[in-house]
Amino acid sequence: KNIDAYLAESDVYVGQLHGVTVGCYVLCPVGNQTVEIKNMAVTAPLQGRGIGTALLHHAIGQARANGFRQIIIGTGNSS
C-alpha cells in the first residue's frame, strides 16, 4: 500500500523539542481493535537519545486512548 493510500485514514504525530521537529510516526487503523505504527522516524543527529522510545510510548498511549487493543509495527530501518 503506498503512502498516499493510508495517510488519509491515519493520524500523523510529530515530536518536537524546543519548537524543532525531532521525530514522527503514523498510526493507521487496520481493524476495529488493531492499529499499525508506520513510518516512525527520528532525525539522524538525535538518534540514540531516547526520542524513538518516547515516540513509541506516545503511540501506545494514543492507541489505547482511541480504543485499540492491539498494535502492530509496520516500519523498517531505512538508514
mmCIF file with all atom_site columns, N, CA, C and O in Angstrom, residues 34-67:
data_model
loop_
_atom_site.group_PDB
_atom_site.id
_atom_site.type_symbol
_atom_site.label_atom_id
_atom_site.label_alt_id
_atom_site.label_comp_id
_atom_site.label_asym_id
_atom_site.label_entity_id
_atom_site.label_seq_id
_atom_site.pdbx_PDB_ins_code
_atom_site.Cartn_x
_atom_site.Cartn_y
_atom_site.Cartn_z
_atom_site.occupancy
_atom_site.B_iso_or_equiv
_atom_site.pdbx_formal_charge
_atom_site.auth_seq_id
_atom_site.auth_comp_id
_atom_site.auth_asym_id
_atom_site.auth_atom_id
_atom_site.pdbx_PDB_model_num
ATOM 1   N N  . THR A 1 34 ? -7.354 -3.009 16.060 1.00 0.00 ? 34 THR A N  1
ATOM 2   C CA . THR A 1 34 ? -5.928 -3.077 15.744 1.00 0.00 ? 34 THR A CA 1
ATOM 3   C C  . THR A 1 34 ? -5.485 -1.814 15.016 1.00 0.00 ? 34 THR A C  1
ATOM 4   O O  . THR A 1 34 ? -6.165 -1.330 14.111 1.00 0.00 ? 34 THR A O  1
ATOM 5   N N  . VAL A 1 35 ? -4.324 -1.309 15.426 1.00 0.00 ? 35 VAL A N  1
ATOM 6   C CA . VAL A 1 35 ? -3.731 -0.151 14.779 1.00 0.00 ? 35 VAL A CA 1
ATOM 7   C C  . VAL A 1 35 ? -2.275 -0.499 14.445 1.00 0.00 ? 35 VAL A C  1
ATOM 8   O O  . VAL A 1 35 ? -1.633 -1.262 15.158 1.00 0.00 ? 35 VAL A O  1
ATOM 9   N N  . GLU A 1 36 ? -1.796 0.049  13.344 1.00 0.00 ? 36 GLU A N  1
ATOM 10  C CA . GLU A 1 36 ? -0.425 -0.203 12.910 1.00 0.00 ? 36 GLU A CA 1
ATOM 11  C C  . GLU A 1 36 ? 0.406  1.063  13.064 1.00 0.00 ? 36 GLU A C  1
ATOM 12  O O  . GLU A 1 36 ? -0.025 2.144  12.668 1.00 0.00 ? 36 GLU A O  1
ATOM 13  N N  . ILE A 1 37 ? 1.585  0.914  13.650 1.00 0.00 ? 37 ILE A N  1
ATOM 14  C CA . ILE A 1 37 ? 2.542  2.019  13.697 1.00 0.00 ? 37 ILE A CA 1
ATOM 15  C C  . ILE A 1 37 ? 3.362  1.938  12.415 1.00 0.00 ? 37 ILE A C  1
ATOM 16  O O  . ILE A 1 37 ? 3.988  0.933  12.125 1.00 0.00 ? 37 ILE A O  1
ATOM 17  N N  . LYS A 1 38 ? 3.322  3.037  11.655 1.00 0.00 ? 38 LYS A N  1
ATOM 18  C CA . LYS A 1 38 ? 4.052  3.097  10.388 1.00 0.00 ? 38 LYS A CA 1
ATOM 19  C C  . LYS A 1 38 ? 5.007  4.292  10.411 1.00 0.00 ? 38 LYS A C  1
ATOM 20  O O  . LYS A 1 38 ? 4.748  5.278  11.077 1.00 0.00 ? 38 LYS A O  1
ATOM 21  N N  . ASN A 1 39 ? 6.048  4.197  9.655  1.00 0.00 ? 39 ASN A N  1
ATOM 22  C CA . ASN A 1 39 ? 6.919  5.337  9.363  1.00 0.00 ? 39 ASN A CA 1
ATOM 23  C C  . ASN A 1 39 ? 7.462  6.068  10.581 1.00 0.00 ? 39 ASN A C  1
ATOM 24  O O  . ASN A 1 39 ? 7.591  7.282  10.555 1.00 0.00 ? 39 ASN A O  1
ATOM 25  N N  . MET A 1 40 ? 7.793  5.372  11.654 1.00 0.00 ? 40 MET A N  1
ATOM 26  C CA . MET A 1 40 ? 8.404  6.050  12.793 1.00 0.00 ? 40 MET A CA 1
ATOM 27  C C  . MET A 1 40 ? 9.826  6.462  12.416 1.00 0.00 ? 40 MET A C  1
ATOM 28  O O  . MET A 1 40 ? 10.578 5.675  11.844 1.00 0.00 ? 40 MET A O  1
ATOM 29  N N  . ALA A 1 41 ? 10.163 7.710  12.733 1.00 0.00 ? 41 ALA A N  1
ATOM 30  C CA . ALA A 1 41 ? 11.493 8.207  12.391 1.00 0.00 ? 41 ALA A CA 1
ATOM 31  C C  . ALA A 1 41 ? 11.940 9.254  13.404 1.00 0.00 ? 41 ALA A C  1
ATOM 32  O O  . ALA A 1 41 ? 11.122 9.979  13.955 1.00 0.00 ? 41 ALA A O  1
ATOM 33  N N  . VAL A 1 42 ? 13.250 9.304  13.627 1.00 0.00 ? 42 VAL A N  1
ATOM 34  C CA . VAL A 1 42 ? 13.884 10.319 14.468 1.00 0.00 ? 42 VAL A CA 1
ATOM 35  C C  . VAL A 1 42 ? 14.994 10.942 13.637 1.00 0.00 ? 42 VAL A C  1
ATOM 36  O O  . VAL A 1 42 ? 15.739 10.236 12.950 1.00 0.00 ? 42 VAL A O  1
ATOM 37  N N  . THR A 1 43 ? 15.089 12.262 13.697 1.00 0.00 ? 43 THR A N  1
ATOM 38  C CA . THR A 1 43 ? 16.131 12.941 12.936 1.00 0.00 ? 43 THR A CA 1
ATOM 39  C C  . THR A 1 43 ? 17.506 12.361 13.292 1.00 0.00 ? 43 THR A C  1
ATOM 40  O O  . THR A 1 43 ? 17.794 12.092 14.462 1.00 0.00 ? 43 THR A O  1
ATOM 41  N N  . ALA A 1 44 ? 18.324 12.124 12.284 1.00 0.00 ? 44 ALA A N  1
ATOM 42  C CA . ALA A 1 44 ? 19.583 11.389 12.447 1.00 0.00 ? 44 ALA A CA 1
ATOM 43  C C  . ALA A 1 44 ? 20.496 11.919 13.564 1.00 0.00 ? 44 ALA A C  1
ATOM 44  O O  . ALA A 1 44 ? 20.992 11.124 14.367 1.00 0.00 ? 44 ALA A O  1
ATOM 45  N N  . PRO A 1 45 ? 20.739 13.218 13.667 1.00 0.00 ? 45 PRO A N  1
ATOM 46  C CA . PRO A 1 45 ? 21.668 13.674 14.708 1.00 0.00 ? 45 PRO A CA 1
ATOM 47  C C  . PRO A 1 45 ? 21.181 13.421 16.135 1.00 0.00 ? 45 PRO A C  1
ATOM 48  O O  . PRO A 1 45 ? 21.978 13.442 17.069 1.00 0.00 ? 45 PRO A O  1
ATOM 49  N N  . LEU A 1 46 ? 19.882 13.156 16.312 1.00 0.00 ? 46 LEU A N  1
ATOM 50  C CA . LEU A 1 46 ? 19.333 12.964 17.654 1.00 0.00 ? 46 LEU A CA 1
ATOM 51  C C  . LEU A 1 46 ? 19.002 11.504 17.970 1.00 0.00 ? 46 LEU A C  1
ATOM 52  O O  . LEU A 1 46 ? 18.465 11.207 19.033 1.00 0.00 ? 46 LEU A O  1
ATOM 53  N N  . GLN A 1 47 ? 19.336 10.604 17.072 1.00 0.00 ? 47 GLN A N  1
ATOM 54  C CA . GLN A 1 47 ? 19.087 9.191  17.333 1.00 0.00 ? 47 GLN A CA 1
ATOM 55  C C  . GLN A 1 47 ? 19.955 8.711  18.485 1.00 0.00 ? 47 GLN A C  1
ATOM 56  O O  . GLN A 1 47 ? 21.041 9.223  18.718 1.00 0.00 ? 47 GLN A O  1
ATOM 57  N N  . GLY A 1 48 ? 19.431 7.733  19.219 1.00 0.00 ? 48 GLY A N  1
ATOM 58  C CA . GLY A 1 48 ? 20.171 7.174  20.350 1.00 0.00 ? 48 GLY A CA 1
ATOM 59  C C  . GLY A 1 48 ? 20.003 7.958  21.644 1.00 0.00 ? 48 GLY A C  1
ATOM 60  O O  . GLY A 1 48 ? 20.705 7.708  22.614 1.00 0.00 ? 48 GLY A O  1
ATOM 61  N N  . ARG A 1 49 ? 19.063 8.889  21.668 1.00 0.00 ? 49 ARG A N  1
ATOM 62  C CA . ARG A 1 49 ? 18.847 9.727  22.859 1.00 0.00 ? 49 ARG A CA 1
ATOM 63  C C  . ARG A 1 49 ? 17.485 9.490  23.513 1.00 0.00 ? 49 ARG A C  1
ATOM 64  O O  . ARG A 1 49 ? 17.046 10.294 24.325 1.00 0.00 ? 49 ARG A O  1
ATOM 65  N N  . GLY A 1 50 ? 16.806 8.433  23.112 1.00 0.00 ? 50 GLY A N  1
ATOM 66  C CA . GLY A 1 50 ? 15.532 8.096  23.733 1.00 0.00 ? 50 GLY A CA 1
ATOM 67  C C  . GLY A 1 50 ? 14.313 8.708  23.078 1.00 0.00 ? 50 GLY A C  1
ATOM 68  O O  . GLY A 1 50 ? 13.191 8.506  23.546 1.00 0.00 ? 50 GLY A O  1
ATOM 69  N N  . ILE A 1 51 ? 14.500 9.436  22.004 1.00 0.00 ? 51 ILE A N  1
ATOM 70  C CA . ILE A 1 51 ? 13.356 10.073 21.342 1.00 0.00 ? 51 ILE A CA 1
ATOM 71  C C  . ILE A 1 51 ? 12.453 9.016  20.697 1.00 0.00 ? 51 ILE A C  1
ATOM 72  O O  . ILE A 1 51 ? 11.223 9.094  20.808 1.00 0.00 ? 51 ILE A O  1
ATOM 73  N N  . GLY A 1 52 ? 13.030 8.029  20.062 1.00 0.00 ? 52 GLY A N  1
ATOM 74  C CA . GLY A 1 52 ? 12.234 6.961  19.465 1.00 0.00 ? 52 GLY A CA 1
ATOM 75  C C  . GLY A 1 52 ? 11.435 6.206  20.516 1.00 0.00 ? 52 GLY A C  1
ATOM 76  O O  . GLY A 1 52 ? 10.270 5.880  20.302 1.00 0.00 ? 52 GLY A O  1
ATOM 77  N N  . THR A 1 53 ? 12.051 5.955  21.654 1.00 0.00 ? 53 THR A N  1
ATOM 78  C CA . THR A 1 53 ? 11.350 5.293  22.760 1.00 0.00 ? 53 THR A CA 1
ATOM 79  C C  . THR A 1 53 ? 10.190 6.146  23.245 1.00 0.00 ? 53 THR A C  1
ATOM 80  O O  . THR A 1 53 ? 9.085  5.639  23.482 1.00 0.00 ? 53 THR A O  1
ATOM 81  N N  . ALA A 1 54 ? 10.421 7.438  23.364 1.00 0.00 ? 54 ALA A N  1
ATOM 82  C CA . ALA A 1 54 ? 9.350  8.350  23.787 1.00 0.00 ? 54 ALA A CA 1
ATOM 83  C C  . ALA A 1 54 ? 8.214  8.371  22.759 1.00 0.00 ? 54 ALA A C  1
ATOM 84  O O  . ALA A 1 54 ? 7.034  8.361  23.132 1.00 0.00 ? 54 ALA A O  1
ATOM 85  N N  . LEU A 1 55 ? 8.557  8.379  21.479 1.00 0.00 ? 55 LEU A N  1
ATOM 86  C CA . LEU A 1 55 ? 7.527  8.336  20.434 1.00 0.00 ? 55 LEU A CA 1
ATOM 87  C C  . LEU A 1 55 ? 6.734  7.031  20.500 1.00 0.00 ? 55 LEU A C  1
ATOM 88  O O  . LEU A 1 55 ? 5.510  7.035  20.348 1.00 0.00 ? 55 LEU A O  1
ATOM 89  N N  . LEU A 1 56 ? 7.424  5.921  20.743 1.00 0.00 ? 56 LEU A N  1
ATOM 90  C CA . LEU A 1 56 ? 6.744  4.637  20.844 1.00 0.00 ? 56 LEU A CA 1
ATOM 91  C C  . LEU A 1 56 ? 5.780  4.626  22.026 1.00 0.00 ? 56 LEU A C  1
ATOM 92  O O  . LEU A 1 56 ? 4.637  4.184  21.900 1.00 0.00 ? 56 LEU A O  1
ATOM 93  N N  . HIS A 1 57 ? 6.214  5.135  23.176 1.00 0.00 ? 57 HIS A N  1
ATOM 94  C CA . HIS A 1 57 ? 5.334  5.203  24.346 1.00 0.00 ? 57 HIS A CA 1
ATOM 95  C C  . HIS A 1 57 ? 4.134  6.110  24.062 1.00 0.00 ? 57 HIS A C  1
ATOM 96  O O  . HIS A 1 57 ? 3.004  5.804  24.473 1.00 0.00 ? 57 HIS A O  1
ATOM 97  N N  . HIS A 1 58 ? 4.364  7.198  23.356 1.00 0.00 ? 58 HIS A N  1
ATOM 98  C CA . HIS A 1 58 ? 3.268  8.092  22.986 1.00 0.00 ? 58 HIS A CA 1
ATOM 99  C C  . HIS A 1 58 ? 2.293  7.368  22.056 1.00 0.00 ? 58 HIS A C  1
ATOM 100 O O  . HIS A 1 58 ? 1.070  7.471  22.220 1.00 0.00 ? 58 HIS A O  1
ATOM 101 N N  . ALA A 1 59 ? 2.817  6.624  21.100 1.00 0.00 ? 59 ALA A N  1
ATOM 102 C CA . ALA A 1 59 ? 1.962  5.880  20.163 1.00 0.00 ? 59 ALA A CA 1
ATOM 103 C C  . ALA A 1 59 ? 1.100  4.861  20.910 1.00 0.00 ? 59 ALA A C  1
ATOM 104 O O  . ALA A 1 59 ? -0.096 4.719  20.620 1.00 0.00 ? 59 ALA A O  1
ATOM 105 N N  . ILE A 1 60 ? 1.689  4.173  21.866 1.00 0.00 ? 60 ILE A N  1
ATOM 106 C CA . ILE A 1 60 ? 0.935  3.194  22.652 1.00 0.00 ? 60 ILE A CA 1
ATOM 107 C C  . ILE A 1 60 ? -0.187 3.895  23.418 1.00 0.00 ? 60 ILE A C  1
ATOM 108 O O  . ILE A 1 60 ? -1.326 3.427  23.440 1.00 0.00 ? 60 ILE A O  1
ATOM 109 N N  . GLY A 1 61 ? 0.130  5.031  24.023 1.00 0.00 ? 61 GLY A N  1
ATOM 110 C CA . GLY A 1 61 ? -0.886 5.790  24.753 1.00 0.00 ? 61 GLY A CA 1
ATOM 111 C C  . GLY A 1 61 ? -2.007 6.275  23.852 1.00 0.00 ? 61 GLY A C  1
ATOM 112 O O  . GLY A 1 61 ? -3.188 6.205  24.212 1.00 0.00 ? 61 GLY A O  1
ATOM 113 N N  . GLN A 1 62 ? -1.653 6.752  22.668 1.00 0.00 ? 62 GLN A N  1
ATOM 114 C CA . GLN A 1 62 ? -2.674 7.222  21.721 1.00 0.00 ? 62 GLN A CA 1
ATOM 115 C C  . GLN A 1 62 ? -3.548 6.064  21.253 1.00 0.00 ? 62 GLN A C  1
ATOM 116 O O  . GLN A 1 62 ? -4.766 6.209  21.120 1.00 0.00 ? 62 GLN A O  1
ATOM 117 N N  . ALA A 1 63 ? -2.931 4.936  20.983 1.00 0.00 ? 63 ALA A N  1
ATOM 118 C CA . ALA A 1 63 ? -3.702 3.764  20.543 1.00 0.00 ? 63 ALA A CA 1
ATOM 119 C C  . ALA A 1 63 ? -4.694 3.345  21.628 1.00 0.00 ? 63 ALA A C  1
ATOM 120 O O  . ALA A 1 63 ? -5.875 3.101  21.342 1.00 0.00 ? 63 ALA A O  1
ATOM 121 N N  . ARG A 1 64 ? -4.233 3.277  22.855 1.00 0.00 ? 64 ARG A N  1
ATOM 122 C CA . ARG A 1 64 ? -5.126 2.909  23.969 1.00 0.00 ? 64 ARG A CA 1
ATOM 123 C C  . ARG A 1 64 ? -6.242 3.933  24.131 1.00 0.00 ? 64 ARG A C  1
ATOM 124 O O  . ARG A 1 64 ? -7.404 3.573  24.328 1.00 0.00 ? 64 ARG A O  1
ATOM 125 N N  . ALA A 1 65 ? -5.889 5.215  24.074 1.00 0.00 ? 65 ALA A N  1
ATOM 126 C CA . ALA A 1 65 ? -6.887 6.280  24.239 1.00 0.00 ? 65 ALA A CA 1
ATOM 127 C C  . ALA A 1 65 ? -7.953 6.227  23.157 1.00 0.00 ? 65 ALA A C  1
ATOM 128 O O  . ALA A 1 65 ? -9.090 6.658  23.382 1.00 0.00 ? 65 ALA A O  1
ATOM 129 N N  . ASN A 1 66 ? -7.600 5.697  21.995 1.00 0.00 ? 66 ASN A N  1
ATOM 130 C CA . ASN A 1 66 ? -8.543 5.599  20.888 1.00 0.00 ? 66 ASN A CA 1
ATOM 131 C C  . ASN A 1 66 ? -9.238 4.234  20.825 1.00 0.00 ? 66 ASN A C  1
ATOM 132 O O  . ASN A 1 66 ? -9.909 3.930  19.844 1.00 0.00 ? 66 ASN A O  1
ATOM 133 N N  . GLY A 1 67 ? -9.059 3.431  21.868 1.00 0.00 ? 67 GLY A N  1
ATOM 134 C CA . GLY A 1 67 ? -9.793 2.180  21.981 1.00 0.00 ? 67 GLY A CA 1
ATOM 135 C C  . GLY A 1 67 ? -9.190 0.976  21.290 1.00 0.00 ? 67 GLY A C  1
ATOM 136 O O  . GLY A 1 67 ? -9.824 -0.078 21.223 1.00 0.00 ? 67 GLY A O  1
#
